[in-house]
Amino acid sequence: QLRLVETGGGLVQPGDSLKLSCVASGGTFRNSAMGWFRQAPGNEREFVASINWSGTMTYYADSVQGRFTISRDNAKRALFLQMDSLNAEDTAVYYCAAANFAFDRSPDEYRDWGQGTQVTVSS
C-alpha cells in the first residue's frame, strides 16, 4: 500500500501556473499507474489526468487538455501535475491516487488516496 502526500497547492490568479507534487512512500510506486483527481465544494471527485507506470502514456480530462501536464519520476517516487493557464473553474482540492491501469478514469478504480492539496484560482 502506498502512502501519498500531495504538496504545491495555493492561491493564484487567473492565467497563472502551479505545479503539484505527490510523493509516495511504501508500496511499489514504479509498478503503479497514477492519477490526479480534484473535488470542488458540492461536486463529485472528478478525473484530471493519469499516467502509466513508465510515464509513456498519459490521459487527460477534456477540461484540462492542453493546459495541464502529468509526469512522474520513479527514481524519486514522485508524481507531478504542471498546471498552466489556470482559471476559476480549476479551484478544487487536488488528490493523487494509484491504480492498476492508467486508462481508468473512475475514482472507484483508484486506491491509496493522498490527503489532498487546495488550489484556489481567484483575482
mmCIF file of C-alpha atoms in Angstrom:
data_model
loop_
_atom_site.group_PDB
_atom_site.id
_atom_site.type_symbol
_atom_site.label_atom_id
_atom_site.label_comp_id
_atom_site.label_asym_id
_atom_site.label_seq_id
_atom_site.Cartn_x
_atom_site.Cartn_y
_atom_site.Cartn_z
ATOM 1 C CA GLN A 1 0.000 0.000 0.000
ATOM 2 C CA LEU A 2 1.298 3.427 -0.979
ATOM 3 C CA ARG A 3 1.239 6.409 1.329
ATOM 4 C CA LEU A 4 0.785 9.512 -0.811
ATOM 5 C CA VAL A 5 1.365 13.121 0.175
ATOM 6 C CA GLU A 6 0.396 15.994 -2.112
ATOM 7 C CA THR A 7 2.007 19.437 -1.941
ATOM 8 C CA GLY A 8 2.174 22.556 -4.045
ATOM 9 C CA GLY A 9 -1.315 23.952 -3.804
ATOM 10 C CA GLY A 10 -2.033 27.598 -3.132
ATOM 11 C CA LEU A 11 -3.835 30.771 -4.103
ATOM 12 C CA VAL A 12 -3.083 32.040 -7.607
ATOM 13 C CA GLN A 13 -4.606 34.465 -10.079
ATOM 14 C CA PRO A 14 -6.313 33.512 -13.342
ATOM 15 C CA GLY A 15 -3.727 32.767 -16.007
ATOM 16 C CA ASP A 16 -1.066 31.759 -13.509
ATOM 17 C CA SER A 17 0.724 28.419 -13.296
ATOM 18 C CA LEU A 18 1.172 25.994 -10.427
ATOM 19 C CA LYS A 19 2.948 22.665 -10.090
ATOM 20 C CA LEU A 20 1.639 19.998 -7.746
ATOM 21 C CA SER A 21 3.749 17.166 -6.393
ATOM 22 C CA CYS A 22 2.782 13.825 -4.920
ATOM 23 C CA VAL A 23 5.445 11.836 -3.102
ATOM 24 C CA ALA A 24 4.975 8.161 -2.345
ATOM 25 C CA SER A 25 6.313 6.034 0.464
ATOM 26 C CA GLY A 26 5.831 2.323 0.993
ATOM 27 C CA GLY A 27 4.421 0.006 -1.635
ATOM 28 C CA THR A 28 5.696 -0.267 -5.209
ATOM 29 C CA PHE A 29 5.330 3.132 -6.802
ATOM 30 C CA ARG A 30 7.121 2.258 -10.030
ATOM 31 C CA ASN A 31 4.635 -0.519 -10.804
ATOM 32 C CA SER A 32 1.560 1.632 -10.312
ATOM 33 C CA ALA A 33 -0.353 3.773 -12.722
ATOM 34 C CA MET A 34 -1.054 7.114 -11.066
ATOM 35 C CA GLY A 35 -3.728 9.722 -11.394
ATOM 36 C CA TRP A 36 -4.775 13.185 -10.303
ATOM 37 C CA PHE A 37 -8.339 13.961 -9.326
ATOM 38 C CA ARG A 38 -9.983 17.083 -7.990
ATOM 39 C CA GLN A 39 -13.044 17.905 -5.973
ATOM 40 C CA ALA A 40 -14.716 21.284 -5.665
ATOM 41 C CA PRO A 41 -17.226 22.029 -2.880
ATOM 42 C CA GLY A 42 -20.556 20.411 -3.644
ATOM 43 C CA ASN A 43 -19.159 18.454 -6.571
ATOM 44 C CA GLU A 44 -18.137 14.866 -7.013
ATOM 45 C CA ARG A 45 -14.496 13.937 -7.284
ATOM 46 C CA GLU A 46 -13.502 14.170 -10.935
ATOM 47 C CA PHE A 47 -10.698 12.774 -13.045
ATOM 48 C CA VAL A 48 -7.998 15.227 -14.098
ATOM 49 C CA ALA A 49 -5.105 13.218 -15.539
ATOM 50 C CA SER A 50 -3.380 9.855 -15.327
ATOM 51 C CA ILE A 51 -0.100 8.286 -16.327
ATOM 52 C CA ASN A 52 1.079 4.732 -16.778
ATOM 53 C CA TRP A 53 3.877 3.168 -14.756
ATOM 54 C CA SER A 54 6.646 4.124 -17.174
ATOM 55 C CA GLY A 55 5.387 7.591 -17.976
ATOM 56 C CA THR A 56 4.972 6.800 -21.659
ATOM 57 C CA MET A 57 1.177 7.087 -21.731
ATOM 58 C CA THR A 58 -0.888 9.935 -20.360
ATOM 59 C CA TYR A 59 -4.589 10.724 -20.285
ATOM 60 C CA TYR A 60 -6.378 13.996 -19.598
ATOM 61 C CA ALA A 61 -9.846 15.271 -18.924
ATOM 62 C CA ASP A 62 -11.141 17.441 -21.750
ATOM 63 C CA SER A 63 -11.328 20.405 -19.392
ATOM 64 C CA VAL A 64 -7.559 20.403 -18.771
ATOM 65 C CA GLN A 65 -6.213 19.022 -22.046
ATOM 66 C CA GLY A 66 -3.523 21.341 -23.374
ATOM 67 C CA ARG A 67 -3.189 23.238 -20.077
ATOM 68 C CA PHE A 68 -2.124 20.557 -17.597
ATOM 69 C CA THR A 69 0.777 18.116 -17.868
ATOM 70 C CA ILE A 70 1.172 14.990 -15.756
ATOM 71 C CA SER A 71 4.592 13.437 -15.258
ATOM 72 C CA ARG A 72 6.436 11.149 -12.877
ATOM 73 C CA ASP A 73 9.915 10.405 -11.603
ATOM 74 C CA ASN A 74 10.073 6.802 -10.469
ATOM 75 C CA ALA A 75 13.562 7.209 -9.006
ATOM 76 C CA LYS A 76 12.187 9.903 -6.695
ATOM 77 C CA ARG A 77 8.858 8.126 -6.221
ATOM 78 C CA ALA A 78 7.122 11.322 -7.266
ATOM 79 C CA LEU A 79 4.168 12.319 -9.402
ATOM 80 C CA PHE A 80 3.679 15.830 -10.748
ATOM 81 C CA LEU A 81 0.938 17.957 -12.250
ATOM 82 C CA GLN A 82 2.015 21.108 -14.068
ATOM 83 C CA MET A 83 -0.995 23.390 -14.348
ATOM 84 C CA ASP A 84 -0.879 26.352 -16.730
ATOM 85 C CA SER A 85 -3.446 28.963 -17.732
ATOM 86 C CA LEU A 86 -5.411 28.358 -14.554
ATOM 87 C CA ASN A 87 -8.946 29.654 -14.279
ATOM 88 C CA ALA A 88 -11.561 29.840 -11.550
ATOM 89 C CA GLU A 89 -13.097 26.536 -12.635
ATOM 90 C CA ASP A 90 -9.837 24.810 -11.631
ATOM 91 C CA THR A 91 -10.414 25.713 -7.984
ATOM 92 C CA ALA A 92 -10.628 22.474 -6.005
ATOM 93 C CA VAL A 93 -8.824 20.123 -3.693
ATOM 94 C CA TYR A 94 -6.443 18.047 -5.794
ATOM 95 C CA TYR A 95 -5.707 14.430 -4.922
ATOM 96 C CA CYS A 96 -3.277 11.854 -6.228
ATOM 97 C CA ALA A 97 -4.012 8.143 -6.184
ATOM 98 C CA ALA A 98 -2.753 4.841 -7.551
ATOM 99 C CA ALA A 99 -4.438 2.488 -9.999
ATOM 100 C CA ASN A 100 -3.820 -0.709 -11.910
ATOM 101 C CA PHE A 101 -4.426 0.872 -15.292
ATOM 102 C CA ALA A 102 -3.744 4.413 -16.442
ATOM 103 C CA PHE A 103 -6.784 4.467 -18.758
ATOM 104 C CA ASP A 104 -9.116 4.185 -15.737
ATOM 105 C CA ARG A 105 -10.941 7.448 -15.036
ATOM 106 C CA SER A 106 -13.329 6.384 -12.322
ATOM 107 C CA PRO A 107 -12.314 7.177 -8.733
ATOM 108 C CA ASP A 108 -13.578 3.706 -7.829
ATOM 109 C CA GLU A 109 -10.639 2.193 -9.730
ATOM 110 C CA TYR A 110 -8.084 4.135 -7.675
ATOM 111 C CA ARG A 111 -6.630 3.398 -4.254
ATOM 112 C CA ASP A 112 -4.201 4.773 -1.689
ATOM 113 C CA TRP A 113 -5.503 8.328 -1.864
ATOM 114 C CA GLY A 114 -3.490 11.234 -0.513
ATOM 115 C CA GLN A 115 -4.978 13.870 1.772
ATOM 116 C CA GLY A 116 -5.244 16.462 -0.995
ATOM 117 C CA THR A 117 -3.896 19.961 -1.586
ATOM 118 C CA GLN A 118 -6.066 23.043 -2.090
ATOM 119 C CA VAL A 119 -5.790 25.037 -5.299
ATOM 120 C CA THR A 120 -7.647 28.338 -5.414
ATOM 121 C CA VAL A 121 -7.738 30.486 -8.525
ATOM 122 C CA SER A 122 -9.088 33.938 -7.832
ATOM 123 C CA SER A 123 -8.422 37.533 -8.753
#
